[in-house]
Protein backbone atom coordinates (compact mmCIF):
# COMPACT_ATOMS: atom_id res chain seq x y z
CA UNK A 1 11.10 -48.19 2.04
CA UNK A 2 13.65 -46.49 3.49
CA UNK A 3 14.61 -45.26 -0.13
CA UNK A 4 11.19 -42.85 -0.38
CA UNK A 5 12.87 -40.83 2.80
CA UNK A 6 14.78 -38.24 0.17
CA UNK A 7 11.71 -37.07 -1.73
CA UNK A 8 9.60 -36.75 1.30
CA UNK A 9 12.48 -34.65 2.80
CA UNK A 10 12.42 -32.22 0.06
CA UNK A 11 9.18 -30.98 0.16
CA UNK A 12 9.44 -31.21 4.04
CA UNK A 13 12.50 -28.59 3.66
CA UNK A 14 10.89 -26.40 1.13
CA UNK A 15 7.92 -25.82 3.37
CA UNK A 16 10.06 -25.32 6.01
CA UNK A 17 11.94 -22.30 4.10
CA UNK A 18 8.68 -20.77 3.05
CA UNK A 19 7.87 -20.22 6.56
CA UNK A 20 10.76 -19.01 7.46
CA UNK A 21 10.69 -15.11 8.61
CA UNK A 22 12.16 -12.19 6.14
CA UNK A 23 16.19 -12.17 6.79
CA UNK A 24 15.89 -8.66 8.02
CA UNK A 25 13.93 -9.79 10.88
CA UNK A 26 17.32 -10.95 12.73
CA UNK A 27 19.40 -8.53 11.81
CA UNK A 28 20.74 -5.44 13.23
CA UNK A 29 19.96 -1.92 10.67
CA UNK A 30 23.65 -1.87 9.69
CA UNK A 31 23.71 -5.26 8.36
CA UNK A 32 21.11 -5.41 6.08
CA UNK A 33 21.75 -5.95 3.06
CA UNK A 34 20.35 -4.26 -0.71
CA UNK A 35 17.77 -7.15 -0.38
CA UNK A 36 16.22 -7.07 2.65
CA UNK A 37 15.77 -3.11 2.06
CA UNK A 38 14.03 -3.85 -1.39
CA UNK A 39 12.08 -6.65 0.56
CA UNK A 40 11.46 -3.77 3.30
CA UNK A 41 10.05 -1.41 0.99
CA UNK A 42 7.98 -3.66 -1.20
CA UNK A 43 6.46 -6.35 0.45
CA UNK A 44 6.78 -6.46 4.77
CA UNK A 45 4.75 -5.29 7.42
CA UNK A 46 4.61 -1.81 6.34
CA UNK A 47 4.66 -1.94 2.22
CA UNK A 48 2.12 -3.82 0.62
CA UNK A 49 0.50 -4.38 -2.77
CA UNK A 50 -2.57 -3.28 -4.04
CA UNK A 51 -4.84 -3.51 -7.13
CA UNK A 52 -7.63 -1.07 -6.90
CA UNK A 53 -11.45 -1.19 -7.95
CA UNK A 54 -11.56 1.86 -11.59
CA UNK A 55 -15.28 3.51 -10.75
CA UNK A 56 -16.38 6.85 -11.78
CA UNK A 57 -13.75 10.12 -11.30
CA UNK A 58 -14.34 11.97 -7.92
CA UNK A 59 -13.43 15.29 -9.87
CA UNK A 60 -12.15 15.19 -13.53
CA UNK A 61 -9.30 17.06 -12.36
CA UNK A 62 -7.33 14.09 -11.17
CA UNK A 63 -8.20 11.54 -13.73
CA UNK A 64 -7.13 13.66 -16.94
CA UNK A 65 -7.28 11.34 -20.01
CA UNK A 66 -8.50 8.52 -18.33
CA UNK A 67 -10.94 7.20 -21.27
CA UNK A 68 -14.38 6.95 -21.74
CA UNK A 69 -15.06 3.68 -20.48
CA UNK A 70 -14.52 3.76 -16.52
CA UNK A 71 -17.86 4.17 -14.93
CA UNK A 72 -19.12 2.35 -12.39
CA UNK A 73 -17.00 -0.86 -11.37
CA UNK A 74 -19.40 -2.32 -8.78
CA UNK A 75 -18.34 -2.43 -5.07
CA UNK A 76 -19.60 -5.76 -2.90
CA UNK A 77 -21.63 -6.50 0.30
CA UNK A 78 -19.33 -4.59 2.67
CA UNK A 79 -17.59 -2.07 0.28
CA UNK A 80 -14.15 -1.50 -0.87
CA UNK A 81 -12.63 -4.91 -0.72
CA UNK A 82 -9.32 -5.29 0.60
CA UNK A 83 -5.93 -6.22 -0.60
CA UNK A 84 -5.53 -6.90 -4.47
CA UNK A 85 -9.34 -7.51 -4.99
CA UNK A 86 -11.80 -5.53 -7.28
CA UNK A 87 -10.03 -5.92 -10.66
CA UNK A 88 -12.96 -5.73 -13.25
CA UNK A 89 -14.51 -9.08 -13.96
CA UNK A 90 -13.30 -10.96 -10.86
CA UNK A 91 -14.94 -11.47 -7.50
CA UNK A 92 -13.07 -10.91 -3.97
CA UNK A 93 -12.58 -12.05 -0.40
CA UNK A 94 -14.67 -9.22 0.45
CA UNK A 95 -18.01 -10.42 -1.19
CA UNK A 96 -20.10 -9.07 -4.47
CA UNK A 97 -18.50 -9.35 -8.00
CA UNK A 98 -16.92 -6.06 -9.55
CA UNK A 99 -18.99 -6.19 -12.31
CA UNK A 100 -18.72 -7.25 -15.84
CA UNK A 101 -15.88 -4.68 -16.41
CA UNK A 102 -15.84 -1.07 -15.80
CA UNK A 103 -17.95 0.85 -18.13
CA UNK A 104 -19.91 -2.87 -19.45
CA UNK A 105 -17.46 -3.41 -21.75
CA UNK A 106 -16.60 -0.23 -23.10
CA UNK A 107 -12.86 0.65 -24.65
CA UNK A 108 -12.31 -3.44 -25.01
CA UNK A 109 -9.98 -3.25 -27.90
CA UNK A 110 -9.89 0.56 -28.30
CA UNK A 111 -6.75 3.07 -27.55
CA UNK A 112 -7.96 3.86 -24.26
CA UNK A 113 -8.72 0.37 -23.21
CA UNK A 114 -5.24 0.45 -20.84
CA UNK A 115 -7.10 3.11 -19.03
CA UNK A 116 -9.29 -0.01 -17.96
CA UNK A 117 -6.33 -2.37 -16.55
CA UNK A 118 -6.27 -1.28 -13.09
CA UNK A 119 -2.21 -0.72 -11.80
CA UNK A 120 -0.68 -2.24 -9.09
CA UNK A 121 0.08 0.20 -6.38
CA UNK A 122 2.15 -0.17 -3.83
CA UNK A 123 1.79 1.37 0.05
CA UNK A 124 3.93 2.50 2.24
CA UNK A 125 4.32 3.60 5.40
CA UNK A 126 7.38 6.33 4.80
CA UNK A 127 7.01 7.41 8.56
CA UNK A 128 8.38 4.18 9.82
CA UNK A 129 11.72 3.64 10.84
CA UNK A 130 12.51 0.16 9.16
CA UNK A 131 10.97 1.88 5.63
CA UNK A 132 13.30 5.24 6.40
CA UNK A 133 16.38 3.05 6.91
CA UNK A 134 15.67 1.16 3.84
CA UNK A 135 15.79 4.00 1.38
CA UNK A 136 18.81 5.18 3.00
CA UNK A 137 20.50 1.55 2.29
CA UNK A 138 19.22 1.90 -1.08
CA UNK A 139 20.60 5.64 -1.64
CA UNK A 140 16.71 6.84 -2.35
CA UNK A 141 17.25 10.57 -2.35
CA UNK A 142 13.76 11.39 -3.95
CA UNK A 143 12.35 9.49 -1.27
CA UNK A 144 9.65 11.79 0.69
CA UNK A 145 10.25 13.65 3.33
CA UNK A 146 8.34 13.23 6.72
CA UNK A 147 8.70 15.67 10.06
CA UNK A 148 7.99 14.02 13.23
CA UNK A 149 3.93 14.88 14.21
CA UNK A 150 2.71 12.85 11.52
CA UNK A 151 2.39 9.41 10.41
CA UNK A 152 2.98 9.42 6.60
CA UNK A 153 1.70 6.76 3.95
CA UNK A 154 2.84 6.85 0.56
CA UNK A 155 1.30 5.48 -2.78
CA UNK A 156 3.46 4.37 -5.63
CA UNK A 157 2.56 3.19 -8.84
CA UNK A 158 -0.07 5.72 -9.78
CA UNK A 159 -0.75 6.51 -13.36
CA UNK A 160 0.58 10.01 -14.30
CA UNK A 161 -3.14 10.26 -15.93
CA UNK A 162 -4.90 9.92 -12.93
CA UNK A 163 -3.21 12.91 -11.57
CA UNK A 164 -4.07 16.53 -12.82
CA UNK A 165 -2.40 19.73 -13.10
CA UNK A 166 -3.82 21.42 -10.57
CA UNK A 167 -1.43 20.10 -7.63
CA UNK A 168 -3.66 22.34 -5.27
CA UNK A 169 -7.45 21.21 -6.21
CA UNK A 170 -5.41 17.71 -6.53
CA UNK A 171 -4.82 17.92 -2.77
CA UNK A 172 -7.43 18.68 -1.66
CA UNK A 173 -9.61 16.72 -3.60
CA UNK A 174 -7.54 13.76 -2.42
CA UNK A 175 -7.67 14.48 1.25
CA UNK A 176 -11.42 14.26 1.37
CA UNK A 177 -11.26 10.78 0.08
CA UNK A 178 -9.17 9.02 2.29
CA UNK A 179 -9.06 7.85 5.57
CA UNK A 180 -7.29 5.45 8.62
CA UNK A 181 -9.33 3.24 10.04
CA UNK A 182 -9.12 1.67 13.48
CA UNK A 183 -11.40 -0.65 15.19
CA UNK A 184 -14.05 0.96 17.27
CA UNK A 185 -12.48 4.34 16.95
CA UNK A 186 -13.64 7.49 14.94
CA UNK A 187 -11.47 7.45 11.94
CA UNK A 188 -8.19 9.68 11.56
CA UNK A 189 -8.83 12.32 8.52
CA UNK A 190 -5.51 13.37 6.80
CA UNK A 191 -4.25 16.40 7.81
CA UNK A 192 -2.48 17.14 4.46
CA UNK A 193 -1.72 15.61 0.85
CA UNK A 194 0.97 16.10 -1.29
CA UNK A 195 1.44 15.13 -4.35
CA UNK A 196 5.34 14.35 -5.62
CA UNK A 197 6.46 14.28 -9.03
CA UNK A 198 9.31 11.55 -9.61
CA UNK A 199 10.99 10.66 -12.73
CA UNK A 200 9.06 7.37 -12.15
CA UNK A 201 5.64 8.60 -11.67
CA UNK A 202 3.95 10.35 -9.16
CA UNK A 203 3.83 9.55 -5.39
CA UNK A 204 1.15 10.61 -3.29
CA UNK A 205 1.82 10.98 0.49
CA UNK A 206 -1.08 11.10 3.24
CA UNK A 207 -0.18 13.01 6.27
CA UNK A 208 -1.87 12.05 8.93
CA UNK A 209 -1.26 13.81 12.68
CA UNK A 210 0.19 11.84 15.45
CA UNK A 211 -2.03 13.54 18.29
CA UNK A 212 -4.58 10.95 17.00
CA UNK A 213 -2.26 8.65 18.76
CA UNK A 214 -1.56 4.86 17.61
CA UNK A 215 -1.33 2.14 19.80
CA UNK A 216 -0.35 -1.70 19.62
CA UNK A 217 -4.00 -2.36 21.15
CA UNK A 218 -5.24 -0.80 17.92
CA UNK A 219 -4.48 -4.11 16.30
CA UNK A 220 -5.83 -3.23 12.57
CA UNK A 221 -5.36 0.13 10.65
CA UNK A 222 -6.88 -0.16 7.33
CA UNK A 223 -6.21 2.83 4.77
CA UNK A 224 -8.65 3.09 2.44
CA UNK A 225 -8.18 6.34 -0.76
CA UNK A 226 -9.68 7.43 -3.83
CA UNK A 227 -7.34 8.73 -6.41
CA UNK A 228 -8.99 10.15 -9.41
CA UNK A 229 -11.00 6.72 -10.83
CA UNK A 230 -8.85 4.21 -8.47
CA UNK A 231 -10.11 3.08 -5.42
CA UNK A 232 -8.20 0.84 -3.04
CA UNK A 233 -8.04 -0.09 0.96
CA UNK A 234 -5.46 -2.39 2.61
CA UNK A 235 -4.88 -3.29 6.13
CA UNK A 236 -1.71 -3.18 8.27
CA UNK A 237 -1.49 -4.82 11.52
CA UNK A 238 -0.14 -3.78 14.06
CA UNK A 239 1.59 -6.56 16.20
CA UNK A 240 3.92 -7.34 12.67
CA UNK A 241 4.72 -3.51 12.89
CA UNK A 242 7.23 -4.05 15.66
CA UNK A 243 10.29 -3.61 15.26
CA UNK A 244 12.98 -3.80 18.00
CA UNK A 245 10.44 -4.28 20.51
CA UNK A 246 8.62 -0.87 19.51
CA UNK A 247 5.56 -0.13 17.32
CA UNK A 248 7.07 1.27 14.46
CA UNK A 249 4.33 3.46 12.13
């Protein structure tokens, strides 16, 4: 009997680790380490992983040489589903299948079918503190810049082919399709767009002003963008935003 105790402690243990919070979380700015700044900037309160929904281009512009076979992949009951939901030919949290594939099938086995395979994107809010401090511990000198009446949130991970030449069209066309979203408040509108051009890909940074003031009692921000054919919305909440007993955004 007493000889079972071992294999019911490991599991016990394991569970135990899995629950435990990010190292960062107890430590002081100076002593994290490469780690916990990777960990910051890719998967934590304020960086978080998305695969988007591929529909129809907002303006051919910024989906240059996207294939023929993106139109229409089918939104649910309440919209753009959240979090890494929407890829074509699965069903989400959110409710409503995304369809049989985007386009019915179309480019399946043909050159442009990797225009079909949505990419994972990855968002960021660069206007936090904890995010800023981790790409100075990792020496991130392309990382964008951000001036202090804005909240900034950064996409990585976007095809260069959704993203056209224009950068001005580009923009704009990309402000009017995106939007922070707070509980029983009017939504906050970016101010600006820019998009950055980084030996890894693109990055695309919405600006959005600070006078449209964030508060812990906001509980839930959920960004939601178009980018050329992608579509995507994530939420971030705010009581794991804190960080040294301040609201950190």
């Amino acid at each position: 009997m007493f000889r079972r105790w071992p294999w019911i402690a490991i599991p016990l243990c394991a569970a135990v680790l899995a629950a435990a919070d990010p190292t960062w979380k107890d430590k002081k700015i100076a002593e994290w380490s490469e780690d916990d700044a990777k960990l910051l900037t890719s998967d934590s309160p304020w960086a978080k992983s998305v695969t988007p929904e591929i529909g129809r281009p907002n303006n051919p512009a910024t989906s240059r040489g996207a294939g023929r076979g993106g139109g229409g992949a089918r939104r649910g009951g309440g919209g753009i589903r959240i979090g890494g939901v929407g890829i074509p030919g699965g069903t989400g949290r959110g409710g409503g299948g995304a369809g049989r594939g985007a386009g019915g099938g179309r480019g399946q086995g043909r050159p442009d079918a990797q225009a079909q395979t949505p990419p994972t994107l990855t968002l960021r809010w660069e206007s936090a503190l904890p995010i800023r401090e981790a790409e100075l511990k990792l020496r991130d000198t392309s990382a964008p810049t951000i001036d202090d009446a804005h909240y900034a949130i950064a996409v990585y991970g976007v095809p260069r082919r959704m993203v056209g030449d224009d950068s001005k069209s580009t923009d704009s066309e990309l402000k009017k399709h995106a939007s922070l979203k707070r509980d029983g408040k009017k939504d906050i509108q970016p101010s600006s767009v820019k998009v950055l051009d980084r030996d890894d890909g693109p990055v695309i940074v919405y600006f959005f002003p600070r006078s449209k003031e964030i508060t812990k009692n906001d509980r839930r921000l959920e960004f939601e963008a178009e980018i050329g054919r992608l579509k995507f919305a994530d939420t971030f909440f705010t009581e794991d935003m804190v960080f040294d007993g301040k609201l950190e955004l």
